[in-house]
mmCIF file of C-alpha atoms in Angstrom:
data_model
loop_
_atom_site.group_PDB
_atom_site.id
_atom_site.type_symbol
_atom_site.label_atom_id
_atom_site.label_comp_id
_atom_site.label_asym_id
_atom_site.label_seq_id
_atom_site.Cartn_x
_atom_site.Cartn_y
_atom_site.Cartn_z
ATOM 1 C CA ASP A 11 111.848 113.764 94.890
ATOM 2 C CA ILE A 12 108.073 114.148 93.991
ATOM 3 C CA GLN A 13 106.096 111.687 95.816
ATOM 4 C CA MET A 14 103.157 110.273 93.959
ATOM 5 C CA THR A 15 99.997 108.680 95.706
ATOM 6 C CA GLN A 16 97.611 106.726 93.891
ATOM 7 C CA SER A 17 94.272 105.800 95.388
ATOM 8 C CA PRO A 18 92.570 103.321 95.721
ATOM 9 C CA SER A 19 95.303 100.808 95.714
ATOM 10 C CA SER A 20 92.875 98.172 94.535
ATOM 11 C CA LEU A 21 89.314 98.218 93.281
ATOM 12 C CA SER A 22 86.716 95.428 92.325
ATOM 13 C CA ALA A 23 84.412 96.241 89.538
ATOM 14 C CA SER A 24 82.287 94.560 86.817
ATOM 15 C CA VAL A 25 82.300 94.833 83.065
ATOM 16 C CA GLY A 26 80.586 97.901 82.108
ATOM 17 C CA ASP A 27 81.240 99.903 85.372
ATOM 18 C CA ARG A 28 82.730 103.526 85.280
ATOM 19 C CA VAL A 29 86.402 103.328 87.103
ATOM 20 C CA THR A 30 88.103 106.389 88.223
ATOM 21 C CA ILE A 31 91.646 106.232 89.872
ATOM 22 C CA THR A 32 93.408 109.172 91.396
ATOM 23 C CA CYS A 33 97.012 110.191 91.596
ATOM 24 C CA ARG A 34 98.241 112.908 94.080
ATOM 25 C CA ALA A 35 101.728 114.476 93.473
ATOM 26 C CA SER A 36 103.519 116.077 96.354
ATOM 27 C CA GLN A 37 104.210 119.156 94.329
ATOM 28 C CA ASN A 38 103.107 120.712 91.124
ATOM 29 C CA CYS A 39 103.913 118.451 88.162
ATOM 30 C CA SER A 40 101.503 119.530 85.628
ATOM 31 C CA PRO A 41 101.330 118.795 82.731
ATOM 32 C CA TYR A 42 104.112 116.214 82.909
ATOM 33 C CA LEU A 43 102.061 113.261 83.954
ATOM 34 C CA SER A 44 101.250 110.056 82.112
ATOM 35 C CA TRP A 45 99.260 106.839 82.858
ATOM 36 C CA TYR A 46 99.998 103.313 82.020
ATOM 37 C CA GLN A 47 98.347 100.066 81.886
ATOM 38 C CA GLN A 48 100.186 96.759 82.886
ATOM 39 C CA ARG A 49 98.893 93.274 82.625
ATOM 40 C CA PRO A 50 100.580 90.397 84.465
ATOM 41 C CA GLY A 51 103.879 89.438 83.033
ATOM 42 C CA ARG A 52 103.839 92.066 80.589
ATOM 43 C CA ALA A 53 105.461 95.610 80.122
ATOM 44 C CA PRO A 54 103.615 98.638 80.868
ATOM 45 C CA LYS A 55 101.533 100.271 78.127
ATOM 46 C CA LEU A 56 101.100 103.962 77.767
ATOM 47 C CA LEU A 57 97.502 105.164 77.771
ATOM 48 C CA ILE A 58 97.626 108.851 78.647
ATOM 49 C CA TYR A 59 100.551 111.696 78.259
ATOM 50 C CA ALA A 60 100.588 115.283 79.085
ATOM 51 C CA ALA A 61 97.987 114.679 81.734
ATOM 52 C CA SER A 62 95.028 114.493 79.360
ATOM 53 C CA SER A 63 96.152 113.375 75.857
ATOM 54 C CA LEU A 64 95.108 109.915 74.547
ATOM 55 C CA GLN A 65 97.981 107.805 73.189
ATOM 56 C CA SER A 66 97.233 106.727 69.622
ATOM 57 C CA GLY A 67 95.407 103.423 69.380
ATOM 58 C CA VAL A 68 94.275 103.712 72.913
ATOM 59 C CA PRO A 69 90.448 103.063 73.147
ATOM 60 C CA SER A 70 88.348 106.259 73.790
ATOM 61 C CA ARG A 71 86.775 104.752 76.917
ATOM 62 C CA PHE A 72 89.965 105.763 78.757
ATOM 63 C CA SER A 73 90.181 109.536 79.533
ATOM 64 C CA ALA A 74 92.367 111.602 81.978
ATOM 65 C CA SER A 75 92.085 115.014 83.491
ATOM 66 C CA GLY A 76 93.837 117.139 86.193
ATOM 67 C CA SER A 77 96.515 119.799 86.707
ATOM 68 C CA GLY A 78 98.701 121.063 89.546
ATOM 69 C CA THR A 79 99.011 118.072 91.937
ATOM 70 C CA ASP A 80 95.785 116.199 91.321
ATOM 71 C CA PHE A 81 95.069 113.869 88.347
ATOM 72 C CA THR A 82 92.324 111.180 87.602
ATOM 73 C CA LEU A 83 92.328 108.452 84.904
ATOM 74 C CA THR A 84 88.589 107.226 84.106
ATOM 75 C CA ILE A 85 87.576 104.173 82.215
ATOM 76 C CA SER A 86 83.962 105.045 80.987
ATOM 77 C CA SER A 87 82.900 101.371 80.608
ATOM 78 C CA LEU A 88 85.183 98.692 81.866
ATOM 79 C CA GLN A 89 85.878 95.932 79.457
ATOM 80 C CA PRO A 90 87.420 92.426 79.967
ATOM 81 C CA GLU A 91 90.873 93.270 78.937
ATOM 82 C CA ASP A 92 91.016 96.186 81.343
ATOM 83 C CA PHE A 93 91.487 94.215 84.325
ATOM 84 C CA ALA A 94 95.005 95.256 85.100
ATOM 85 C CA THR A 95 97.271 97.355 87.122
ATOM 86 C CA TYR A 96 97.464 101.132 86.554
ATOM 87 C CA TYR A 97 100.215 103.524 87.296
ATOM 88 C CA CYS A 98 100.584 107.250 87.049
ATOM 89 C CA LEU A 99 104.136 108.645 86.422
ATOM 90 C CA GLN A 100 105.519 112.126 86.723
ATOM 91 C CA SER A 101 108.104 113.298 84.181
ATOM 92 C CA ASP A 102 108.548 117.055 85.455
ATOM 93 C CA ILE A 103 111.359 116.562 87.930
ATOM 94 C CA ILE A 104 114.312 113.903 87.981
ATOM 95 C CA PRO A 105 114.096 111.379 89.277
ATOM 96 C CA TRP A 106 110.766 110.440 87.490
ATOM 97 C CA THR A 107 108.581 108.900 90.121
ATOM 98 C CA SER A 108 105.293 106.633 89.866
ATOM 99 C CA GLY A 109 102.449 105.883 92.032
ATOM 100 C CA GLN A 110 102.467 102.511 93.700
ATOM 101 C CA GLY A 111 99.725 101.275 91.503
ATOM 102 C CA THR A 112 96.040 100.600 91.382
ATOM 103 C CA LYS A 113 94.999 97.027 90.731
ATOM 104 C CA VAL A 114 91.639 96.726 88.987
ATOM 105 C CA GLU A 115 89.954 93.259 89.757
ATOM 106 C CA MET A 116 86.856 91.432 88.627
ATOM 107 C CA LYS A 117 84.157 91.682 91.163
ATOM 108 C CA GLU B 13 107.893 97.696 63.292
ATOM 109 C CA VAL B 14 108.830 99.859 66.250
ATOM 110 C CA GLN B 15 110.783 97.635 68.708
ATOM 111 C CA LEU B 16 112.982 97.506 71.744
ATOM 112 C CA VAL B 17 114.470 94.352 72.743
ATOM 113 C CA GLU B 18 116.224 94.052 76.116
ATOM 114 C CA SER B 19 119.188 91.383 76.827
ATOM 115 C CA GLY B 20 121.784 90.784 79.288
ATOM 116 C CA GLY B 21 119.894 89.948 82.352
ATOM 117 C CA GLY B 22 120.788 86.732 84.628
ATOM 118 C CA LEU B 23 121.746 85.553 87.860
ATOM 119 C CA VAL B 24 124.740 87.265 89.538
ATOM 120 C CA GLN B 25 126.214 87.304 92.978
ATOM 121 C CA PRO B 26 126.157 90.220 95.127
ATOM 122 C CA GLY B 27 128.886 92.631 94.341
ATOM 123 C CA GLY B 28 128.921 91.461 90.624
ATOM 124 C CA SER B 29 128.334 93.374 87.337
ATOM 125 C CA LEU B 30 125.946 93.096 84.315
ATOM 126 C CA LYS B 31 125.526 95.048 81.286
ATOM 127 C CA LEU B 32 121.986 95.067 79.876
ATOM 128 C CA SER B 33 121.425 96.051 76.340
ATOM 129 C CA CYS B 34 118.448 97.479 74.518
ATOM 130 C CA ALA B 35 118.307 97.003 70.753
ATOM 131 C CA ALA B 36 116.043 99.535 68.905
ATOM 132 C CA SER B 37 114.530 99.049 65.341
ATOM 133 C CA GLY B 38 111.800 100.582 63.318
ATOM 134 C CA PHE B 39 112.488 104.271 64.217
ATOM 135 C CA ILE B 40 115.313 106.866 63.975
ATOM 136 C CA PHE B 41 117.250 105.961 67.226
ATOM 137 C CA SER B 42 118.972 109.282 67.516
ATOM 138 C CA ASP B 43 115.686 111.127 67.822
ATOM 139 C CA PHE B 44 114.639 109.552 70.978
ATOM 140 C CA ALA B 45 115.661 109.116 74.374
ATOM 141 C CA ILE B 46 115.977 105.645 75.991
ATOM 142 C CA HIS B 47 114.728 105.351 79.469
ATOM 143 C CA TRP B 48 115.363 102.327 82.034
ATOM 144 C CA VAL B 49 112.777 101.475 84.439
ATOM 145 C CA ARG B 50 112.900 98.574 86.857
ATOM 146 C CA GLN B 51 110.154 96.630 88.623
ATOM 147 C CA ALA B 52 110.729 94.208 91.742
ATOM 148 C CA ALA B 53 108.438 91.313 92.105
ATOM 149 C CA GLY B 54 104.875 92.446 93.032
ATOM 150 C CA ARG B 55 106.234 96.127 93.357
ATOM 151 C CA GLY B 56 105.587 99.442 91.255
ATOM 152 C CA LEU B 57 107.942 101.207 88.833
ATOM 153 C CA GLU B 58 111.015 102.611 89.671
ATOM 154 C CA TRP B 59 112.698 105.106 87.096
ATOM 155 C CA VAL B 60 116.434 104.172 86.896
ATOM 156 C CA GLY B 61 117.583 106.845 84.431
ATOM 157 C CA ARG B 62 117.666 108.035 80.590
ATOM 158 C CA ALA B 63 119.868 108.408 77.732
ATOM 159 C CA ARG B 64 118.785 111.556 76.125
ATOM 160 C CA SER B 65 118.323 112.229 72.226
ATOM 161 C CA ARG B 66 120.416 114.117 69.697
ATOM 162 C CA ARG B 67 118.516 117.271 70.309
ATOM 163 C CA SER B 68 119.491 117.022 74.069
ATOM 164 C CA ASP B 69 123.298 116.285 73.145
ATOM 165 C CA PHE B 70 122.740 112.580 74.204
ATOM 166 C CA ALA B 71 122.848 113.623 77.892
ATOM 167 C CA MET B 72 122.806 110.783 80.504
ATOM 168 C CA GLN B 73 120.908 111.121 83.727
ATOM 169 C CA HIS B 74 120.389 108.743 86.403
ATOM 170 C CA ALA B 75 118.275 108.361 89.647
ATOM 171 C CA PRO B 76 120.085 109.473 92.638
ATOM 172 C CA SER B 77 119.541 106.091 94.249
ATOM 173 C CA VAL B 78 121.748 104.446 91.584
ATOM 174 C CA GLU B 79 124.139 106.947 91.192
ATOM 175 C CA GLY B 80 127.749 105.746 91.108
ATOM 176 C CA ARG B 81 126.694 102.091 90.465
ATOM 177 C CA PHE B 82 124.690 102.470 87.363
ATOM 178 C CA THR B 83 126.025 103.801 84.085
ATOM 179 C CA LEU B 84 123.860 104.644 80.920
ATOM 180 C CA SER B 85 125.131 104.727 77.371
ATOM 181 C CA ARG B 86 124.139 104.404 73.900
ATOM 182 C CA ASP B 87 125.722 103.431 70.510
ATOM 183 C CA GLU B 88 124.266 105.298 67.612
ATOM 184 C CA SER B 89 126.035 102.955 65.114
ATOM 185 C CA LYS B 90 124.276 100.046 66.757
ATOM 186 C CA ASN B 91 120.879 101.480 67.461
ATOM 187 C CA THR B 92 121.446 100.036 71.171
ATOM 188 C CA ALA B 93 121.303 101.716 74.300
ATOM 189 C CA TYR B 94 123.228 100.109 77.413
ATOM 190 C CA LEU B 95 122.937 99.912 81.365
ATOM 191 C CA GLN B 96 125.869 98.955 83.057
ATOM 192 C CA ILE B 97 125.199 97.902 86.584
ATOM 193 C CA ASN B 98 128.190 97.471 89.027
ATOM 194 C CA SER B 99 128.273 96.365 92.695
ATOM 195 C CA LEU B 100 124.920 94.549 92.478
ATOM 196 C CA ARG B 101 122.837 94.393 95.518
ATOM 197 C CA ILE B 102 120.128 91.906 96.593
ATOM 198 C CA GLU B 103 117.835 94.955 96.287
ATOM 199 C CA ASP B 104 118.595 95.355 92.564
ATOM 200 C CA THR B 105 116.730 92.200 91.851
ATOM 201 C CA ALA B 106 113.910 93.341 89.323
ATOM 202 C CA VAL B 107 112.861 93.058 85.764
ATOM 203 C CA TYR B 108 114.430 96.036 83.863
ATOM 204 C CA TYR B 109 112.725 97.595 80.941
ATOM 205 C CA CYS B 110 113.917 99.964 78.539
ATOM 206 C CA ALA B 111 111.439 102.472 76.884
ATOM 207 C CA ARG B 112 111.302 105.232 74.166
ATOM 208 C CA HIS B 113 110.608 108.708 74.923
ATOM 209 C CA GLY B 114 110.314 111.588 72.432
ATOM 210 C CA ASP B 115 112.367 113.839 74.588
ATOM 211 C CA ARG B 116 109.980 116.525 74.110
ATOM 212 C CA PHE B 117 107.426 118.363 76.276
ATOM 213 C CA ALA B 118 105.164 115.807 78.173
ATOM 214 C CA ASP B 119 105.702 112.915 75.927
ATOM 215 C CA GLY B 120 105.149 109.468 77.633
ATOM 216 C CA LEU B 121 107.058 106.373 77.406
ATOM 217 C CA ASP B 122 105.241 105.249 74.300
ATOM 218 C CA VAL B 123 107.410 101.822 73.370
ATOM 219 C CA TRP B 124 108.625 99.358 75.784
ATOM 220 C CA GLY B 125 110.916 96.445 75.547
ATOM 221 C CA GLN B 126 109.747 92.985 76.928
ATOM 222 C CA GLY B 127 112.109 93.291 79.819
ATOM 223 C CA THR B 128 115.058 91.461 81.186
ATOM 224 C CA THR B 129 115.438 89.874 84.620
ATOM 225 C CA VAL B 130 118.131 90.606 87.011
ATOM 226 C CA THR B 131 118.473 88.261 89.958
ATOM 227 C CA VAL B 132 121.162 89.004 92.582
ATOM 228 C CA SER B 133 121.667 86.205 94.977
ATOM 229 C CA SER B 134 124.283 84.198 96.420
#
């Protein structure tokens, strides 16, 4: 299985801050990497697919980059609705595997 | 409206069985793979398996961790995907989501159901 390691596991930030989350895979899974936002009690929501493509309807403050084994998700200016948990998910090799999540909390 | 609606969760004793359903609407069901992802309380996402689309001959693939106990299926006439879970264990307790995937290249899981809760307890 491909192991996905996210960092940090949690972070505290303020509205307007720039936030970066990292996901590292145990082997090359590029470009089969997507990012999801999950609010408490809700299903995950697709933000990014194919490592860097913004899903339709997702605000442009979300961006992502990376290749090979190292990927990042950036929120350029954190908004109140962005306080949530974020997951990366690789879809290159069965079984698909996700990071453990990064919880973005209000400072 | 594009939608997935899960049902069939509940409280079951260890060793029991459940069949979860995922009813799709608002899109051409056979063009999309349906994935199942579960999430135990306070934990991350665990991929369970996928029922692929027509272009992939409706192939079924499971995570090795559930092979032999979990069975995926889909009924094109009902626009519904199913997850049969047998020999349930305490550690199968989770919210089970179904999600849609374009079954092409590096698509993401772009539509999710609301989830159905499975609780395994004596």
